[in-house]
CSV table of C-alpha atoms and ligand atoms in Angstrom, one decimal:
chain,number,residue,atom,x,y,z
N,1,UNK,CA,76.4,71.2,87.5
N,2,UNK,CA,75.3,68.5,85.0
N,3,UNK,CA,74.9,69.2,81.3
N,4,UNK,CA,73.7,67.3,78.3
N,5,UNK,CA,71.0,66.7,75.7
N,6,UNK,CA,67.7,65.0,75.0
N,7,UNK,CA,68.5,62.0,72.9
N,8,UNK,CA,66.7,60.4,70.0
N,9,UNK,CA,66.8,56.7,69.4
N,10,UNK,CA,67.6,57.3,65.7
N,11,UNK,CA,70.8,59.2,66.7
N,12,UNK,CA,71.9,56.6,69.2
N,13,UNK,CA,71.3,53.7,66.9
N,14,UNK,CA,72.3,55.0,63.5
N,15,UNK,CA,75.2,57.5,63.9
N,16,UNK,CA,78.7,57.0,65.5
N,17,UNK,CA,79.2,60.7,65.1
N,18,UNK,CA,76.1,61.4,67.2
N,19,UNK,CA,77.1,58.9,69.8
N,20,UNK,CA,80.6,60.4,70.0
N,21,UNK,CA,79.2,63.9,70.6
N,22,UNK,CA,77.0,62.5,73.3
N,23,UNK,CA,79.9,60.7,74.9
N,24,UNK,CA,82.1,63.8,74.8
N,25,UNK,CA,79.6,66.4,75.9
N,26,UNK,CA,77.1,64.8,78.3
N,27,UNK,CA,77.1,64.2,82.0
N,28,UNK,CA,73.3,63.9,81.9
N,29,UNK,CA,70.8,63.0,79.2
N,30,UNK,CA,67.0,62.4,78.8
N,31,UNK,CA,65.0,60.5,76.2
N,32,UNK,CA,63.2,62.9,73.9
N,33,UNK,CA,60.4,60.4,73.4
N,34,UNK,CA,61.2,56.9,74.5
N,35,UNK,CA,60.0,57.1,78.1
N,36,UNK,CA,56.7,58.7,77.4
N,37,UNK,CA,53.4,56.9,77.7
N,38,UNK,CA,52.8,56.7,73.9
N,39,UNK,CA,56.0,54.9,73.0
N,40,UNK,CA,56.0,52.8,76.2
N,41,UNK,CA,52.3,51.6,76.0
N,42,UNK,CA,51.4,50.1,72.6
N,43,UNK,CA,48.4,48.4,74.2
N,44,UNK,CA,46.6,48.7,77.6
N,45,UNK,CA,48.1,45.5,78.9
N,46,UNK,CA,51.6,45.6,77.5
N,47,UNK,CA,54.7,47.7,77.8
N,48,UNK,CA,57.5,48.3,75.2
N,49,UNK,CA,60.8,48.9,77.0
N,50,UNK,CA,63.3,48.0,74.3
N,51,UNK,CA,64.1,51.6,73.3
N,52,UNK,CA,64.3,53.0,76.9
N,53,UNK,CA,66.4,50.0,78.0
N,54,UNK,CA,68.8,50.5,75.1
N,55,UNK,CA,69.2,54.1,75.8
N,56,UNK,CA,69.9,53.5,79.5
N,57,UNK,CA,72.5,50.8,78.6
N,58,UNK,CA,74.2,53.4,76.4
N,59,UNK,CA,74.2,56.1,79.0
N,60,UNK,CA,75.3,53.9,81.8
N,61,UNK,CA,78.1,52.4,79.7
N,62,UNK,CA,79.3,56.0,79.3
N,63,UNK,CA,78.7,57.1,82.8
N,64,UNK,CA,76.0,59.6,81.8
N,65,UNK,CA,73.3,60.2,84.3
N,66,UNK,CA,69.7,59.8,83.0
N,67,UNK,CA,66.6,61.8,83.6
N,68,UNK,CA,63.2,60.2,83.0
N,69,UNK,CA,60.6,62.2,80.9
N,70,UNK,CA,57.8,61.7,81.9
N,71,UNK,CA,55.3,59.8,84.0
N,72,UNK,CA,52.2,62.0,83.7
N,73,UNK,CA,51.3,64.4,80.9
N,74,UNK,CA,48.3,65.3,78.8
N,75,UNK,CA,50.1,64.8,75.5
N,76,UNK,CA,51.5,61.7,73.7
N,77,UNK,CA,49.2,59.4,75.5
N,78,UNK,CA,48.6,56.1,73.6
N,79,UNK,CA,45.7,55.9,71.1
N,80,UNK,CA,43.8,53.5,73.3
N,81,UNK,CA,43.8,55.8,76.3
N,82,UNK,CA,40.9,58.0,75.3
N,83,UNK,CA,38.6,55.0,74.6
N,84,UNK,CA,39.6,53.0,77.7
N,85,UNK,CA,40.3,55.5,80.5
N,86,UNK,CA,37.4,56.3,82.8
N,87,UNK,CA,36.8,57.9,86.2
N,88,UNK,CA,36.6,54.4,87.6
N,89,UNK,CA,40.0,53.2,86.3
N,90,UNK,CA,42.1,56.4,85.9
N,91,UNK,CA,43.7,56.3,89.3
N,92,UNK,CA,44.8,52.7,88.9
N,93,UNK,CA,46.0,53.3,85.2
N,94,UNK,CA,48.2,56.1,86.5
N,95,UNK,CA,49.6,54.4,89.6
N,96,UNK,CA,50.2,51.1,87.8
N,97,UNK,CA,52.1,52.9,85.0
N,98,UNK,CA,54.3,54.8,87.5
N,99,UNK,CA,55.0,51.6,89.6
N,100,UNK,CA,55.9,49.6,86.5
N,101,UNK,CA,58.0,52.3,84.7
N,102,UNK,CA,59.7,54.1,87.6
N,103,UNK,CA,60.0,50.7,89.4
N,104,UNK,CA,61.8,49.1,86.4
N,105,UNK,CA,64.5,51.7,86.5
N,106,UNK,CA,64.6,52.3,90.2
N,107,UNK,CA,68.0,53.2,91.5
N,108,UNK,CA,69.3,54.1,88.0
N,109,UNK,CA,67.7,57.4,87.4
N,110,UNK,CA,69.0,60.8,88.3
N,111,UNK,CA,65.5,62.3,88.3
N,112,UNK,CA,62.0,61.8,86.9
N,113,UNK,CA,59.7,64.4,85.4
N,114,UNK,CA,56.8,63.1,87.4
N,115,UNK,CA,54.2,65.6,86.2
N,116,UNK,CA,54.6,67.6,83.1
N,117,UNK,CA,52.9,70.8,82.0
N,118,UNK,CA,49.9,70.7,84.4
N,119,UNK,CA,49.3,74.5,84.3
N,120,UNK,CA,47.4,76.2,81.5
N,121,UNK,CA,46.1,79.7,82.4
N,122,UNK,CA,43.9,80.0,79.3
N,123,UNK,CA,41.8,77.0,80.5
N,124,UNK,CA,40.3,79.5,82.9
N,125,UNK,CA,40.4,77.8,86.3
N,126,UNK,CA,41.2,79.9,89.4
N,127,UNK,CA,44.1,77.6,90.3
N,128,UNK,CA,45.5,77.6,86.8
N,129,UNK,CA,45.3,73.9,86.4
N,130,UNK,CA,45.1,72.6,82.9
N,131,UNK,CA,41.9,70.7,81.7
N,132,UNK,CA,43.9,67.6,81.1
N,133,UNK,CA,42.4,64.1,80.9
N,134,UNK,CA,44.1,63.4,84.3
N,135,UNK,CA,42.3,66.4,85.9
N,136,UNK,CA,38.9,65.5,84.5
N,137,UNK,CA,39.2,61.8,85.3
N,138,UNK,CA,40.9,61.9,88.7
N,139,UNK,CA,40.5,65.4,90.0
N,140,UNK,CA,43.1,67.9,91.2
N,141,UNK,CA,44.9,65.4,93.5
N,142,UNK,CA,46.2,63.5,90.5
N,143,UNK,CA,49.4,65.5,90.8
N,144,UNK,CA,49.9,64.5,94.4
N,145,UNK,CA,49.0,60.9,93.6
N,146,UNK,CA,51.6,60.8,90.8
N,147,UNK,CA,54.4,62.2,93.1
N,148,UNK,CA,53.6,59.9,96.0
N,149,UNK,CA,53.5,56.8,93.8
N,150,UNK,CA,56.8,57.8,92.1
N,151,UNK,CA,58.6,58.1,95.4
N,152,UNK,CA,57.4,54.7,96.4
N,153,UNK,CA,58.5,53.2,93.1
N,154,UNK,CA,62.0,54.8,93.0
N,155,UNK,CA,63.0,56.4,96.3
N,156,UNK,CA,66.3,57.6,95.0
N,157,UNK,CA,65.3,59.6,91.9
N,158,UNK,CA,64.8,63.3,92.3
N,159,UNK,CA,61.1,64.0,91.6
N,160,UNK,CA,60.5,66.9,89.4
N,161,UNK,CA,57.6,69.1,88.3
N,162,UNK,CA,58.4,70.2,84.7
N,163,UNK,CA,56.9,73.2,83.0
N,164,UNK,CA,57.2,75.6,80.0
N,165,UNK,CA,56.3,79.2,79.4
N,166,UNK,CA,57.7,80.5,82.7
N,167,UNK,CA,61.0,82.0,81.6
N,168,UNK,CA,60.4,85.3,79.9
N,169,UNK,CA,59.6,88.9,81.0
N,170,UNK,CA,56.0,88.9,79.6
N,171,UNK,CA,52.7,89.2,81.4
N,172,UNK,CA,51.7,85.8,80.1
N,173,UNK,CA,54.8,84.1,81.5
N,174,UNK,CA,54.5,86.0,84.8
N,175,UNK,CA,51.0,84.8,85.3
N,176,UNK,CA,52.1,81.2,84.6
N,177,UNK,CA,55.0,81.5,87.0
N,178,UNK,CA,52.6,82.6,89.7
N,179,UNK,CA,50.3,79.6,89.1
N,180,UNK,CA,53.3,77.2,89.1
N,181,UNK,CA,54.6,78.7,92.4
N,182,UNK,CA,51.1,78.4,93.9
N,183,UNK,CA,51.1,74.7,92.9
N,184,UNK,CA,54.6,74.1,94.3
N,185,UNK,CA,53.7,75.8,97.6
N,186,UNK,CA,50.6,73.7,97.9
N,187,UNK,CA,52.6,70.5,97.2
N,188,UNK,CA,55.1,71.5,99.9
N,189,UNK,CA,52.4,72.3,102.4
N,190,UNK,CA,50.9,68.9,101.9
N,191,UNK,CA,54.3,67.1,102.3
N,192,UNK,CA,54.1,65.8,98.8
N,193,UNK,CA,57.5,64.3,97.9
N,194,UNK,CA,59.0,66.7,95.3
N,195,UNK,CA,62.6,67.6,95.0
N,196,UNK,CA,63.0,69.8,91.9
N,197,UNK,CA,61.5,72.1,89.3
N,198,UNK,CA,62.2,71.6,85.6
N,199,UNK,CA,62.1,74.9,83.8
N,200,UNK,CA,61.9,73.7,80.2
N,201,UNK,CA,63.6,76.8,78.7
N,202,UNK,CA,62.2,76.7,75.2
N,203,UNK,CA,63.5,80.2,74.5
N,204,UNK,CA,63.0,82.6,71.6
N,205,UNK,CA,65.3,85.1,69.9
N,206,UNK,CA,64.2,88.6,69.0
N,207,UNK,CA,63.7,91.9,70.6
N,208,UNK,CA,60.5,91.1,72.4
N,209,UNK,CA,62.0,88.1,74.3
N,210,UNK,CA,63.8,89.1,77.4
N,211,UNK,CA,64.9,87.1,80.5
N,212,UNK,CA,65.6,88.7,83.8
N,213,UNK,CA,63.9,89.8,87.0
N,214,UNK,CA,60.8,87.6,86.8
N,215,UNK,CA,62.9,84.5,86.3
N,216,UNK,CA,65.3,85.5,89.1
N,217,UNK,CA,62.5,86.0,91.5
N,218,UNK,CA,61.0,82.6,90.6
N,219,UNK,CA,64.4,80.9,91.1
N,220,UNK,CA,64.8,82.6,94.5
N,221,UNK,CA,61.3,81.3,95.5
N,222,UNK,CA,62.2,77.8,94.4
N,223,UNK,CA,65.3,78.0,96.6
N,224,UNK,CA,63.2,79.1,99.6
N,225,UNK,CA,61.1,76.1,99.1
N,226,UNK,CA,64.3,74.0,99.0
N,227,UNK,CA,63.7,72.9,95.5
N,228,UNK,CA,66.5,72.2,93.0
N,229,UNK,CA,66.2,73.6,89.5
N,230,UNK,CA,67.0,71.9,86.2
N,231,UNK,CA,66.9,73.7,82.9
N,232,UNK,CA,65.4,70.7,81.1
N,233,UNK,CA,64.7,71.4,77.4
N,234,UNK,CA,66.7,74.4,76.3
N,235,UNK,CA,66.6,75.6,72.7
N,236,UNK,CA,66.0,79.0,70.9
N,237,UNK,CA,63.2,79.4,68.5
N,238,UNK,CA,64.6,81.7,65.7
N,239,UNK,CA,61.2,82.4,63.8
N,240,UNK,CA,61.4,86.1,64.4
N,241,UNK,CA,64.9,86.4,63.0
N,242,UNK,CA,65.9,87.2,59.3
N,243,UNK,CA,67.2,84.3,57.3
N,244,UNK,CA,70.9,85.2,57.1
N,245,UNK,CA,72.7,82.4,58.8
N,246,UNK,CA,75.6,84.0,60.6
N,247,UNK,CA,73.5,86.8,62.0
N,248,UNK,CA,70.9,84.3,63.1
N,249,UNK,CA,73.4,82.0,64.8
N,250,UNK,CA,74.8,85.1,66.6
N,251,UNK,CA,71.4,86.1,67.9
N,252,UNK,CA,70.6,82.6,69.0
N,253,UNK,CA,73.9,82.5,70.9
N,254,UNK,CA,73.1,85.9,72.5
N,255,UNK,CA,69.8,84.5,73.7
N,256,UNK,CA,71.5,81.4,75.3
N,257,UNK,CA,73.9,83.7,77.1
N,258,UNK,CA,71.4,86.3,78.2
N,259,UNK,CA,69.2,83.5,79.6
N,260,UNK,CA,72.0,81.7,81.4
N,261,UNK,CA,73.3,84.9,82.9
N,262,UNK,CA,69.9,85.5,84.3
N,263,UNK,CA,69.4,81.9,85.6
N,264,UNK,CA,72.7,80.6,86.8
N,265,UNK,CA,73.6,83.2,89.5
N,266,UNK,CA,70.5,81.9,91.5
N,267,UNK,CA,72.6,79.2,93.0
N,268,UNK,CA,70.1,76.3,92.7
N,269,UNK,CA,70.4,75.3,89.0
N,270,UNK,CA,71.9,71.8,89.1
N,271,UNK,CA,71.5,70.6,85.5
N,272,UNK,CA,71.1,72.0,82.1
N,273,UNK,CA,69.9,70.1,79.0
N,274,UNK,CA,69.2,71.1,75.4
N,275,UNK,CA,66.2,69.6,73.7
N,276,UNK,CA,68.1,67.7,71.1
N,277,UNK,CA,71.7,67.4,70.0
N,278,UNK,CA,71.8,69.2,66.7
N,279,UNK,CA,69.6,71.4,64.5
N,280,UNK,CA,68.5,68.7,62.1
N,281,UNK,CA,66.5,66.9,64.7
N,282,UNK,CA,64.7,69.8,66.3
N,283,UNK,CA,61.0,69.5,67.2
N,284,UNK,CA,60.6,73.2,66.3
N,285,UNK,CA,60.5,72.5,62.5
N,286,UNK,CA,57.4,70.3,63.0
N,287,UNK,CA,55.6,72.3,65.7
N,288,UNK,CA,56.8,75.9,65.1
N,289,UNK,CA,58.2,76.2,61.6
N,290,UNK,CA,59.6,79.4,60.1
N,291,UNK,CA,57.5,81.3,57.6
N,292,UNK,CA,60.3,81.3,55.0
N,293,UNK,CA,60.4,77.5,55.1
N,294,UNK,CA,64.1,77.5,56.2
N,295,UNK,CA,64.9,75.0,59.0
N,296,UNK,CA,65.3,76.5,62.4
N,297,UNK,CA,68.8,76.7,64.0
N,298,UNK,CA,67.9,76.4,67.7
N,299,UNK,CA,70.6,74.1,69.1
N,300,UNK,CA,74.3,74.0,70.0
N,301,UNK,CA,75.4,71.9,67.0
N,302,UNK,CA,74.6,72.3,63.3
N,303,UNK,CA,73.4,69.8,60.8
N,304,UNK,CA,76.9,68.4,60.4
N,305,UNK,CA,77.3,68.2,64.1
N,306,UNK,CA,79.7,71.1,64.2
N,307,UNK,CA,79.6,73.4,67.3
N,308,UNK,CA,77.9,76.7,66.7
N,309,UNK,CA,78.5,80.1,68.4
N,310,UNK,CA,75.8,79.2,71.0
N,311,UNK,CA,78.0,76.3,72.1
N,312,UNK,CA,81.0,78.4,73.2
N,313,UNK,CA,78.8,81.1,74.7
N,314,UNK,CA,77.0,78.5,76.8
N,315,UNK,CA,80.3,77.0,77.8
N,316,UNK,CA,81.6,80.4,78.9
N,317,UNK,CA,78.4,81.0,81.0
N,318,UNK,CA,78.9,77.7,82.6
N,319,UNK,CA,82.5,78.4,83.4
N,320,UNK,CA,81.5,81.7,84.9
N,321,UNK,CA,78.9,80.1,87.2
N,322,UNK,CA,80.4,76.6,87.6
N,323,UNK,CA,78.1,75.4,90.3
N,324,UNK,CA,75.0,77.4,89.2
N,325,UNK,CA,76.0,80.0,91.8
N,326,UNK,CA,78.2,83.0,92.3
N,327,UNK,CA,80.6,84.0,89.5
N,328,UNK,CA,84.2,83.0,89.7
G,401,G3I,O1,57.6,57.5,66.2
G,401,G3I,C1,56.4,57.8,65.6
G,401,G3I,C2,56.3,57.2,64.2
G,401,G3I,O2,56.3,55.8,64.4
G,401,G3I,C3,55.1,57.6,63.5
G,401,G3I,O3,55.1,57.0,62.2
G,401,G3I,C4,55.1,59.1,63.3
G,401,G3I,C5,53.9,59.7,62.6
G,401,G3I,O4,53.5,61.0,63.1
G,401,G3I,O5,55.1,59.7,64.6
G,401,G3I,C6,56.3,59.3,65.3
G,401,G3I,O6,56.1,59.9,66.6
G,401,G3I,C7,56.3,61.3,66.7
G,401,G3I,C8,57.4,61.5,67.8
G,401,G3I,O7,57.5,62.8,68.0
G,401,G3I,C9,58.8,60.9,67.3
G,401,G3I,O8,59.2,61.6,66.2
G,401,G3I,C10,55.0,61.9,67.2
G,401,G3I,O9,54.1,61.9,66.1
G,401,G3I,C11,55.3,63.4,67.5
G,401,G3I,O10,54.1,63.9,68.1
G,401,G3I,C12,56.4,63.4,68.6
G,401,G3I,O11,56.6,64.8,68.9
G,401,G3I,C13,57.3,65.0,70.1
G,401,G3I,C14,56.4,66.0,71.0
G,401,G3I,O12,57.1,66.2,72.2
G,401,G3I,C15,55.0,65.5,71.2
G,401,G3I,O13,54.8,64.8,72.3
G,401,G3I,C16,58.6,65.6,69.9
G,401,G3I,O14,59.5,64.7,69.2
G,401,G3I,C17,59.3,66.0,71.2
G,401,G3I,O15,60.4,66.8,70.9
G,401,G3I,C18,58.3,66.9,72.0
G,401,G3I,O16,58.9,67.1,73.2
G,401,G3I,C19,58.2,68.0,74.1
G,401,G3I,C20,58.5,67.6,75.5
G,401,G3I,O17,58.2,66.2,75.7
G,401,G3I,C21,57.7,68.4,76.6
G,401,G3I,N1,58.0,69.8,76.3
G,401,G3I,C22,57.7,70.3,75.0
G,401,G3I,C23,58.5,69.5,74.0
G,401,G3I,C24,58.3,70.1,72.6
G,401,G3I,O18,57.0,69.9,72.2
């Protein structure tokens, strides 16, 4: 079982304390932003690899495996994309990007999130596919094209489909799980090279958020398809909790533990990463802020990089299911 964090360039560049935590805690890491299209593609005909290269030099020097995130997504595309991409050139834009980026790091990556978040039930299609620019420009086989191109570019990285909103015991999550499973089965039937599923695991604390049977069934179905599972972006949104800090930290820790106790016994969870190292850098304060204006406390380390209750609870779950399998 590999474990670690999504890393920010600011943390890696500016803070020895941050680097130390990463060195101590991670056996795997991922760039929070540096390997996405936006940061990598300042202009249609040029690539900016400095940040991604620097990150990989740091992780390799510290024997930390690296995940790539991501090769094909509807968000964080560069500004020029909308103006330039067309039905005529979209296939070659996608394949050239994948060949260049996955090819540059070939042999050095643990895995790549090849396609990210391609299901959106509310877009209304029978197959659940999201109305992303890739779908409208290329058609539904863009997913297959991305995976096949990634395999050619880096035959040794584990190729992953990464998705959110498929963890909880709600009808909305259940519907999305079903659409993701349909997609995975279709990819398998068509011999598309795919090795793993990334369950993002953006969790939420509070009475209405439960994790259990639906997730267990999904994990079993992944195993039947011979797919490994990575929990790729764990954190706990605490918007529904009252402000008091200790109680909040306790309930966030409860959520991590309940989730891992549902997920880890499945036997095919091979890696687990939180989406950020410490609370101060969480994306949730920008995209899902609390109503009372307090910062969210979703991660394992606090603003001073001290471990929180969630850290020890996560460790004890990992010790209980050391290989993502049966309890010891
Ligand atoms: O770096 C630029 C900076 O130069 C610029 O001045 C500034 C102005 O807005 O933006 C900065 O970029 C921001 C970037 O984060 C780095 O901080 C982008 O605007 C902002 O959109 C971007 O947000 C990221 C978000 O994905 C959007 O793509 C978050 O950091 C990142 O945590 C989040 O991660 C996603 C995963 O990739 C996929 N799953 C969901 C997860 C959370 O949304």
